[in-house]
Tab-separated table of C-alpha atoms in Angstrom:
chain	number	residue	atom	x	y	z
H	1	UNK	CA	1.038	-258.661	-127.391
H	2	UNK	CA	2.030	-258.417	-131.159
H	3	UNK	CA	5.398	-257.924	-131.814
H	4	UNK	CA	4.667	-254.883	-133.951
H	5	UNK	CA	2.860	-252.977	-130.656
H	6	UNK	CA	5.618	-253.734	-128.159
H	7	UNK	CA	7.561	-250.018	-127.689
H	8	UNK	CA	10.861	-248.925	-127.620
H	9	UNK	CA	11.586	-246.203	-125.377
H	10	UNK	CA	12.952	-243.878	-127.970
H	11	UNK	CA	13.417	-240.327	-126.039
H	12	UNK	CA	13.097	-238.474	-123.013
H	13	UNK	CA	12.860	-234.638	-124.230
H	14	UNK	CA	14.064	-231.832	-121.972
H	15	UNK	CA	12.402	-228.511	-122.130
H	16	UNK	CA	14.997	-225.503	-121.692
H	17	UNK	CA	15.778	-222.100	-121.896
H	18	UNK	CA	18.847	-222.183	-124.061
H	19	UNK	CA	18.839	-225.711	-126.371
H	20	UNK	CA	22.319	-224.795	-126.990
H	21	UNK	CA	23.696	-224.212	-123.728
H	22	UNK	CA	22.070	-227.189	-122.096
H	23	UNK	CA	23.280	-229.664	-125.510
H	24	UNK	CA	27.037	-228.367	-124.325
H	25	UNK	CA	26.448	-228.220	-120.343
H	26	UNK	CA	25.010	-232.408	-120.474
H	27	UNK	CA	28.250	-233.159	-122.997
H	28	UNK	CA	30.714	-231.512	-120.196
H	29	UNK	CA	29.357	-232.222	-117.075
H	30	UNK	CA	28.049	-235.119	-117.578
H	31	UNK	CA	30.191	-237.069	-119.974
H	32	UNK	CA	27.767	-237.483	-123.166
H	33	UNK	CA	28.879	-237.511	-126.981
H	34	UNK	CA	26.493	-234.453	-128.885
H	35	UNK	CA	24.504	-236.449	-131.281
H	36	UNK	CA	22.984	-233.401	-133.315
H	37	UNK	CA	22.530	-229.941	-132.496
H	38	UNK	CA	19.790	-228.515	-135.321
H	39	UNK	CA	20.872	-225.520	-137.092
H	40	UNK	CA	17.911	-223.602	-135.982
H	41	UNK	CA	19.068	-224.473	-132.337
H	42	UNK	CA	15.431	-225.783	-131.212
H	43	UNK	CA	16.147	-229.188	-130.786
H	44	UNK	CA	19.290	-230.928	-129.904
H	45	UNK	CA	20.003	-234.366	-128.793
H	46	UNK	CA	22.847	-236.406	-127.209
H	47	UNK	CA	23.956	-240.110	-127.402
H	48	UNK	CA	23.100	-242.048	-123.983
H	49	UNK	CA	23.133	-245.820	-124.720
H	50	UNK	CA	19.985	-247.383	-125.988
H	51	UNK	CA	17.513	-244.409	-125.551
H	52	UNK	CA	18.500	-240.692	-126.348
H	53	UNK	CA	18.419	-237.265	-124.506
H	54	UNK	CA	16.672	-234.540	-126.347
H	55	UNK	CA	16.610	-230.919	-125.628
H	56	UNK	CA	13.809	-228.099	-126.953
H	57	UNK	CA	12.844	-224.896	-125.673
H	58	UNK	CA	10.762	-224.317	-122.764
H	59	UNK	CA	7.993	-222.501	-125.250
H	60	UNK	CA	7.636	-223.248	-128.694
H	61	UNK	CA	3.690	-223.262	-130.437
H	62	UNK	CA	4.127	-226.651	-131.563
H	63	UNK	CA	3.780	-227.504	-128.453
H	64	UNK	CA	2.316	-225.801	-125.996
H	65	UNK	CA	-0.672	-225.309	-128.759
H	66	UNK	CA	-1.495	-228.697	-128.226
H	67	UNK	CA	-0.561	-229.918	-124.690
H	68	UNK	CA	-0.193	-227.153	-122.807
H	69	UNK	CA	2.798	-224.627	-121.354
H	70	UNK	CA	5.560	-226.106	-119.645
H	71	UNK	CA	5.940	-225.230	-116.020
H	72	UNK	CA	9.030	-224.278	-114.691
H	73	UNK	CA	10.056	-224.278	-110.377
H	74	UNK	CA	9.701	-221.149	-108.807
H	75	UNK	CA	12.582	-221.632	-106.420
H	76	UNK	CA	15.469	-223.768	-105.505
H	77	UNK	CA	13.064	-225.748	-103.199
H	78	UNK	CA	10.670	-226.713	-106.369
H	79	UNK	CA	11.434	-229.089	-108.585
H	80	UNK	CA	9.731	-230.726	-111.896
H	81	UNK	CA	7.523	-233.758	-111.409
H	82	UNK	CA	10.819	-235.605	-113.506
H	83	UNK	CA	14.341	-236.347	-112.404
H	84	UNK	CA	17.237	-237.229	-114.850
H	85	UNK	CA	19.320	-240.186	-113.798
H	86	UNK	CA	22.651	-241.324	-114.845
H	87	UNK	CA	24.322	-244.375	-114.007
H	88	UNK	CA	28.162	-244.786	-113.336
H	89	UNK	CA	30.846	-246.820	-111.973
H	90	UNK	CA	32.437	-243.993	-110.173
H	91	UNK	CA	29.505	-241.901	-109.059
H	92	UNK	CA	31.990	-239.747	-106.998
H	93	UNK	CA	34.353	-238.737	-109.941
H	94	UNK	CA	30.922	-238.063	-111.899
H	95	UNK	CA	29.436	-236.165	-109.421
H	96	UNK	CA	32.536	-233.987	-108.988
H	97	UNK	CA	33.264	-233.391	-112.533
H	98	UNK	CA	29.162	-232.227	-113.197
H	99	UNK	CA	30.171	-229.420	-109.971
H	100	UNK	CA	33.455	-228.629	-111.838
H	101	UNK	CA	31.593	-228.113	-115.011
H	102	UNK	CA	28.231	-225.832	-113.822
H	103	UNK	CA	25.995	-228.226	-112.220
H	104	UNK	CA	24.550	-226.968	-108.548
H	105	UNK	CA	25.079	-228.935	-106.186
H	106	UNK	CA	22.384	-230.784	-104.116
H	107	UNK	CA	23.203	-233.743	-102.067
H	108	UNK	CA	27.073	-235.447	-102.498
H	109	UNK	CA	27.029	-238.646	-103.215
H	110	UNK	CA	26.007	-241.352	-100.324
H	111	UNK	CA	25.218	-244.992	-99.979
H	112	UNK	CA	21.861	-245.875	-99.863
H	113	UNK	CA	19.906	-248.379	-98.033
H	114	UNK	CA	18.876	-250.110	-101.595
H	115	UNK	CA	22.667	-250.733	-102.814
H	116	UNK	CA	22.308	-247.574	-104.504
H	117	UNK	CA	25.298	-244.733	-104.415
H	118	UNK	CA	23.339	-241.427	-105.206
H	119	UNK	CA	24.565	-238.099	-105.126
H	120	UNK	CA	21.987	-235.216	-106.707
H	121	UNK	CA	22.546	-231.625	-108.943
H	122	UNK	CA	20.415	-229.369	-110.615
H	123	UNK	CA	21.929	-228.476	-114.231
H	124	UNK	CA	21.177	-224.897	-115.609
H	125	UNK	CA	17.338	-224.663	-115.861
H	126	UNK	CA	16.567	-226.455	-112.491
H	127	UNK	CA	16.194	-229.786	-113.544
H	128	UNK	CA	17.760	-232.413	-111.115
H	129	UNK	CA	19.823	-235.134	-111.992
H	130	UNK	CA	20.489	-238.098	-109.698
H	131	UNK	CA	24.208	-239.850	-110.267
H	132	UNK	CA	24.287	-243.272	-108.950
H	133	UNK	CA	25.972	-245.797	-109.147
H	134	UNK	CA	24.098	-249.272	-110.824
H	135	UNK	CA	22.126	-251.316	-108.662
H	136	UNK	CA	22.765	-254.166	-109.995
H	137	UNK	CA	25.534	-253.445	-112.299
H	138	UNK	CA	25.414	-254.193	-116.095
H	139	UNK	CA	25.851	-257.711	-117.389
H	140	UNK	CA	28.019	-256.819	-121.042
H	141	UNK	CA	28.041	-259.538	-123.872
Protein backbone atom coordinates (compact mmCIF):
# COMPACT_ATOMS: atom_id res chain seq x y z
CA UNK A 1 0.00 0.00 0.00
CA UNK A 2 1.35 3.60 -0.70
CA UNK A 3 2.71 5.26 2.02
CA UNK A 4 0.45 8.25 1.48
CA UNK A 5 -2.95 5.80 1.98
CA UNK A 6 -1.75 4.06 5.13
CA UNK A 7 -4.07 5.82 8.18
CA UNK A 8 -3.46 7.11 11.35
CA UNK A 9 -6.04 6.60 13.80
CA UNK A 10 -6.59 10.21 14.60
CA UNK A 11 -9.90 10.26 16.97
CA UNK A 12 -12.47 8.41 18.60
CA UNK A 13 -15.43 11.09 19.12
CA UNK A 14 -17.86 10.73 22.02
CA UNK A 15 -21.37 11.90 21.62
CA UNK A 16 -22.79 13.55 24.98
CA UNK A 17 -25.21 15.44 26.65
CA UNK A 18 -23.07 18.07 28.29
CA UNK A 19 -19.46 18.47 26.15
CA UNK A 20 -18.42 20.33 29.11
CA UNK A 21 -19.20 18.16 31.86
CA UNK A 22 -17.95 15.01 30.22
CA UNK A 23 -14.33 17.15 28.98
CA UNK A 24 -14.00 17.70 33.07
CA UNK A 25 -15.55 14.20 34.33
CA UNK A 26 -12.69 12.07 31.70
CA UNK A 27 -9.81 14.75 33.11
CA UNK A 28 -10.85 13.73 36.92
CA UNK A 29 -11.79 10.39 36.88
CA UNK A 30 -9.84 9.19 34.62
CA UNK A 31 -6.52 10.93 34.77
CA UNK A 32 -6.38 12.84 31.23
CA UNK A 33 -4.73 16.39 30.52
CA UNK A 34 -7.85 18.75 28.69
CA UNK A 35 -6.42 19.39 25.34
CA UNK A 36 -9.09 22.09 24.17
CA UNK A 37 -12.43 22.81 25.26
CA UNK A 38 -14.08 25.14 22.21
CA UNK A 39 -15.56 28.27 23.33
CA UNK A 40 -18.87 27.39 21.93
CA UNK A 41 -18.66 24.19 24.19
CA UNK A 42 -19.60 21.69 21.18
CA UNK A 43 -16.54 20.00 20.86
CA UNK A 44 -13.87 19.30 23.32
CA UNK A 45 -10.99 17.00 23.28
CA UNK A 46 -8.41 15.49 25.70
CA UNK A 47 -4.75 14.30 25.35
CA UNK A 48 -4.52 10.28 25.46
CA UNK A 49 -1.14 9.25 23.95
CA UNK A 50 -0.95 8.81 20.24
CA UNK A 51 -4.71 9.10 19.31
CA UNK A 52 -7.12 11.70 21.01
CA UNK A 53 -10.55 11.63 22.84
CA UNK A 54 -13.11 13.95 21.46
CA UNK A 55 -16.37 14.93 22.89
CA UNK A 56 -19.66 16.58 20.88
CA UNK A 57 -23.15 16.66 21.65
CA UNK A 58 -25.45 13.88 21.33
CA UNK A 59 -27.55 16.09 18.52
CA UNK A 60 -26.09 18.61 16.50
CA UNK A 61 -27.42 19.05 12.42
CA UNK A 62 -24.06 18.63 11.21
CA UNK A 63 -24.42 15.49 11.97
CA UNK A 64 -27.23 13.76 12.34
CA UNK A 65 -28.24 15.56 8.80
CA UNK A 66 -25.96 13.38 7.23
CA UNK A 67 -25.52 10.05 9.14
CA UNK A 68 -28.20 9.77 11.15
CA UNK A 69 -29.33 10.44 15.12
CA UNK A 70 -27.30 9.04 17.70
CA UNK A 71 -28.90 6.43 19.85
CA UNK A 72 -28.64 6.53 23.34
CA UNK A 73 -29.40 3.11 26.05
CA UNK A 74 -32.64 3.06 27.44
CA UNK A 75 -31.58 1.56 30.73
CA UNK A 76 -28.71 0.59 32.87
CA UNK A 77 -28.85 -2.90 31.18
CA UNK A 78 -28.25 -1.25 27.49
CA UNK A 79 -25.26 -0.20 26.42
CA UNK A 80 -23.73 1.45 23.03
CA UNK A 81 -22.38 -0.89 20.40
CA UNK A 82 -18.69 0.95 21.68
CA UNK A 83 -16.74 0.60 24.88
CA UNK A 84 -13.94 3.07 25.99
CA UNK A 85 -10.80 1.40 27.24
CA UNK A 86 -7.98 2.67 29.23
CA UNK A 87 -4.90 1.03 30.01
CA UNK A 88 -2.95 1.28 33.40
CA UNK A 89 -0.39 -0.08 35.58
CA UNK A 90 -2.53 0.06 38.62
CA UNK A 91 -5.97 -0.74 37.30
CA UNK A 92 -7.20 -0.89 40.98
CA UNK A 93 -6.08 2.70 42.04
CA UNK A 94 -7.69 3.77 38.52
CA UNK A 95 -10.68 2.10 38.95
CA UNK A 96 -11.17 3.52 42.45
CA UNK A 97 -10.30 7.01 41.74
CA UNK A 98 -13.00 7.02 38.38
CA UNK A 99 -15.81 5.77 41.52
CA UNK A 100 -14.39 8.58 43.75
CA UNK A 101 -14.77 11.04 40.99
CA UNK A 102 -18.60 10.15 39.40
CA UNK A 103 -18.11 7.13 37.42
CA UNK A 104 -20.90 4.16 38.18
CA UNK A 105 -19.70 1.40 39.00
CA UNK A 106 -20.01 -1.90 37.02
CA UNK A 107 -17.75 -4.75 37.63
CA UNK A 108 -14.39 -4.13 40.15
CA UNK A 109 -11.54 -4.95 38.77
CA UNK A 110 -10.59 -8.89 38.27
CA UNK A 111 -8.03 -11.02 36.57
CA UNK A 112 -8.89 -12.39 33.50
CA UNK A 113 -8.25 -15.59 31.82
CA UNK A 114 -6.26 -13.58 28.86
CA UNK A 115 -3.61 -11.82 31.34
CA UNK A 116 -5.92 -9.06 31.34
CA UNK A 117 -6.92 -7.08 34.82
CA UNK A 118 -10.37 -5.45 33.90
CA UNK A 119 -12.59 -3.72 36.05
CA UNK A 120 -15.75 -1.76 34.13
CA UNK A 121 -17.84 1.90 34.81
CA UNK A 122 -20.23 3.77 33.03
CA UNK A 123 -19.22 7.67 33.05
CA UNK A 124 -22.16 10.24 32.99
CA UNK A 125 -24.08 9.55 29.72
CA UNK A 126 -23.93 5.66 29.93
CA UNK A 127 -21.02 4.98 28.08
CA UNK A 128 -18.79 2.15 29.59
CA UNK A 129 -15.30 2.23 30.07
CA UNK A 130 -13.18 -0.87 30.66
CA UNK A 131 -9.81 -0.19 32.98
CA UNK A 132 -7.30 -2.82 32.50
CA UNK A 133 -4.35 -3.33 33.02
CA UNK A 134 -1.84 -3.93 29.59
CA UNK A 135 -1.68 -7.21 28.19
CA UNK A 136 1.38 -7.17 27.23
CA UNK A 137 2.75 -4.15 28.81
CA UNK A 138 4.41 -1.26 26.85
CA UNK A 139 7.93 -1.60 25.52
CA UNK A 140 9.26 2.49 26.07
CA UNK A 141 12.36 3.71 24.00
Amino acid sequence: MASNLRPAFAYTVVYVKDVTKSVDFYAKAFGHNVRRLDESNRWGELESGQTTIAFTPLHQHETDDLTGSVQSPSSGRVRQAVEVCFAYPDVDAAYKRAVENGAVAVCEPEEKEWGQKVGYVRDIDGIVVRIGSYVHPPKHS
